[in-house]
Amino acid sequence: PDAVYTLELLVKPTGIPSPTILHYQELGLIARIAPSGRGVSRFSDEAFRALRRIEHLRIRYGMNLHGLKLTLKLLDEVERLRDHLRSRQ
């Protein structure tokens, strides 16, 4: 099973401040798992990987939020198409 991260556990390994992570989540760039009963936001491995990808694109290529959204959407579509092709073989 995938690991589950709290917001605080994402900050240190990614180097991304918690307000930025929450902003990315609000924009739909990353998804969070429904909050636990105590109202703590939880994130999956997928969100962790997305944050690493976002930071790579932002730092390496200087992408703004609009560019990030478009690029992530296109990368997700490529992955969906790859999965579809694999399932047909």
Short mmCIF file of C-alpha atoms in Angstrom, two decimals:
data_model
loop_
_atom_site.label_atom_id
_atom_site.label_comp_id
_atom_site.label_asym_id
_atom_site.label_seq_id
_atom_site.Cartn_x
_atom_site.Cartn_y
_atom_site.Cartn_z
CA PRO A 1 0.00 0.00 0.00
CA ASP A 2 1.02 3.59 -0.59
CA ALA A 3 2.49 5.61 2.23
CA VAL A 4 0.44 8.41 3.73
CA TYR A 5 1.99 11.77 4.54
CA THR A 6 0.77 14.62 6.66
CA LEU A 7 1.45 18.13 5.42
CA GLU A 8 4.36 18.46 7.80
CA LEU A 9 5.93 15.24 6.49
CA LEU A 10 5.83 16.58 2.93
CA VAL A 11 7.56 19.86 3.74
CA LYS A 12 10.98 18.52 4.74
CA PRO A 13 11.80 16.09 1.88
CA THR A 14 10.34 18.33 -0.83
CA GLY A 15 11.58 21.66 0.53
CA ILE A 16 8.22 23.17 -0.38
CA PRO A 17 6.60 25.37 2.29
CA SER A 18 3.24 24.15 3.62
CA PRO A 19 1.29 27.21 2.31
CA THR A 20 2.61 26.45 -1.19
CA ILE A 21 1.62 22.78 -0.92
CA LEU A 22 -1.86 23.80 0.17
CA HIS A 23 -2.04 26.30 -2.70
CA TYR A 24 -1.07 23.56 -5.18
CA GLN A 25 -3.77 21.38 -3.67
CA GLU A 26 -6.36 24.16 -4.01
CA LEU A 27 -5.39 24.59 -7.68
CA GLY A 28 -5.81 20.86 -8.30
CA LEU A 29 -2.12 20.22 -9.00
CA ILE A 30 -1.99 17.63 -6.22
CA ALA A 31 -4.73 15.69 -4.50
CA ARG A 32 -5.06 15.00 -0.83
CA ILE A 33 -6.68 12.09 0.88
CA ALA A 34 -9.77 13.06 2.84
CA PRO A 35 -8.84 14.59 6.19
CA SER A 36 -8.74 12.28 9.17
CA GLY A 37 -11.21 12.71 12.00
CA ARG A 38 -8.88 15.26 13.60
CA GLY A 39 -8.94 17.46 10.48
CA VAL A 40 -5.34 16.64 9.52
CA SER A 41 -4.72 16.72 5.78
CA ARG A 42 -3.16 13.54 4.46
CA PHE A 43 -1.42 13.03 1.14
CA SER A 44 -0.47 9.88 -0.79
CA ASP A 45 2.72 8.80 -2.55
CA GLU A 46 1.13 10.12 -5.73
CA ALA A 47 0.92 13.62 -4.21
CA PHE A 48 4.54 13.31 -3.05
CA ARG A 49 5.67 12.35 -6.56
CA ALA A 50 3.58 15.16 -8.07
CA LEU A 51 5.23 17.70 -5.77
CA ARG A 52 8.68 16.48 -6.81
CA ARG A 53 7.66 16.74 -10.46
CA ILE A 54 6.20 20.22 -9.95
CA GLU A 55 9.35 21.48 -8.29
CA HIS A 56 11.52 19.97 -11.02
CA LEU A 57 9.46 21.66 -13.74
CA ARG A 58 9.33 24.93 -11.85
CA ILE A 59 13.04 25.11 -11.05
CA ARG A 60 14.54 23.49 -14.15
CA TYR A 61 12.25 25.07 -16.74
CA GLY A 62 10.95 28.13 -14.91
CA MET A 63 7.31 27.14 -15.38
CA ASN A 64 4.59 29.28 -13.93
CA LEU A 65 1.37 27.85 -12.48
CA HIS A 66 -0.46 27.91 -15.81
CA GLY A 67 2.40 26.03 -17.48
CA LEU A 68 2.53 23.54 -14.63
CA LYS A 69 -1.19 22.81 -14.88
CA LEU A 70 -1.01 22.27 -18.62
CA THR A 71 2.14 20.14 -18.47
CA LEU A 72 0.85 17.94 -15.64
CA LYS A 73 -2.43 17.44 -17.50
CA LEU A 74 -0.55 16.40 -20.64
CA LEU A 75 1.75 14.05 -18.71
CA ASP A 76 -1.28 12.42 -17.08
CA GLU A 77 -2.88 11.96 -20.50
CA VAL A 78 0.30 10.35 -21.87
CA GLU A 79 0.36 7.94 -18.94
CA ARG A 80 -3.34 7.12 -19.43
CA LEU A 81 -2.71 6.38 -23.11
CA ARG A 82 0.31 4.20 -22.26
CA ASP A 83 -1.82 2.20 -19.84
CA HIS A 84 -4.50 1.81 -22.50
CA LEU A 85 -1.97 0.56 -25.05
CA ARG A 86 -0.47 -1.89 -22.56
CA SER A 87 -3.89 -3.30 -21.78
CA ARG A 88 -4.53 -3.95 -25.49
CA GLN A 89 -1.39 -6.03 -25.95
#
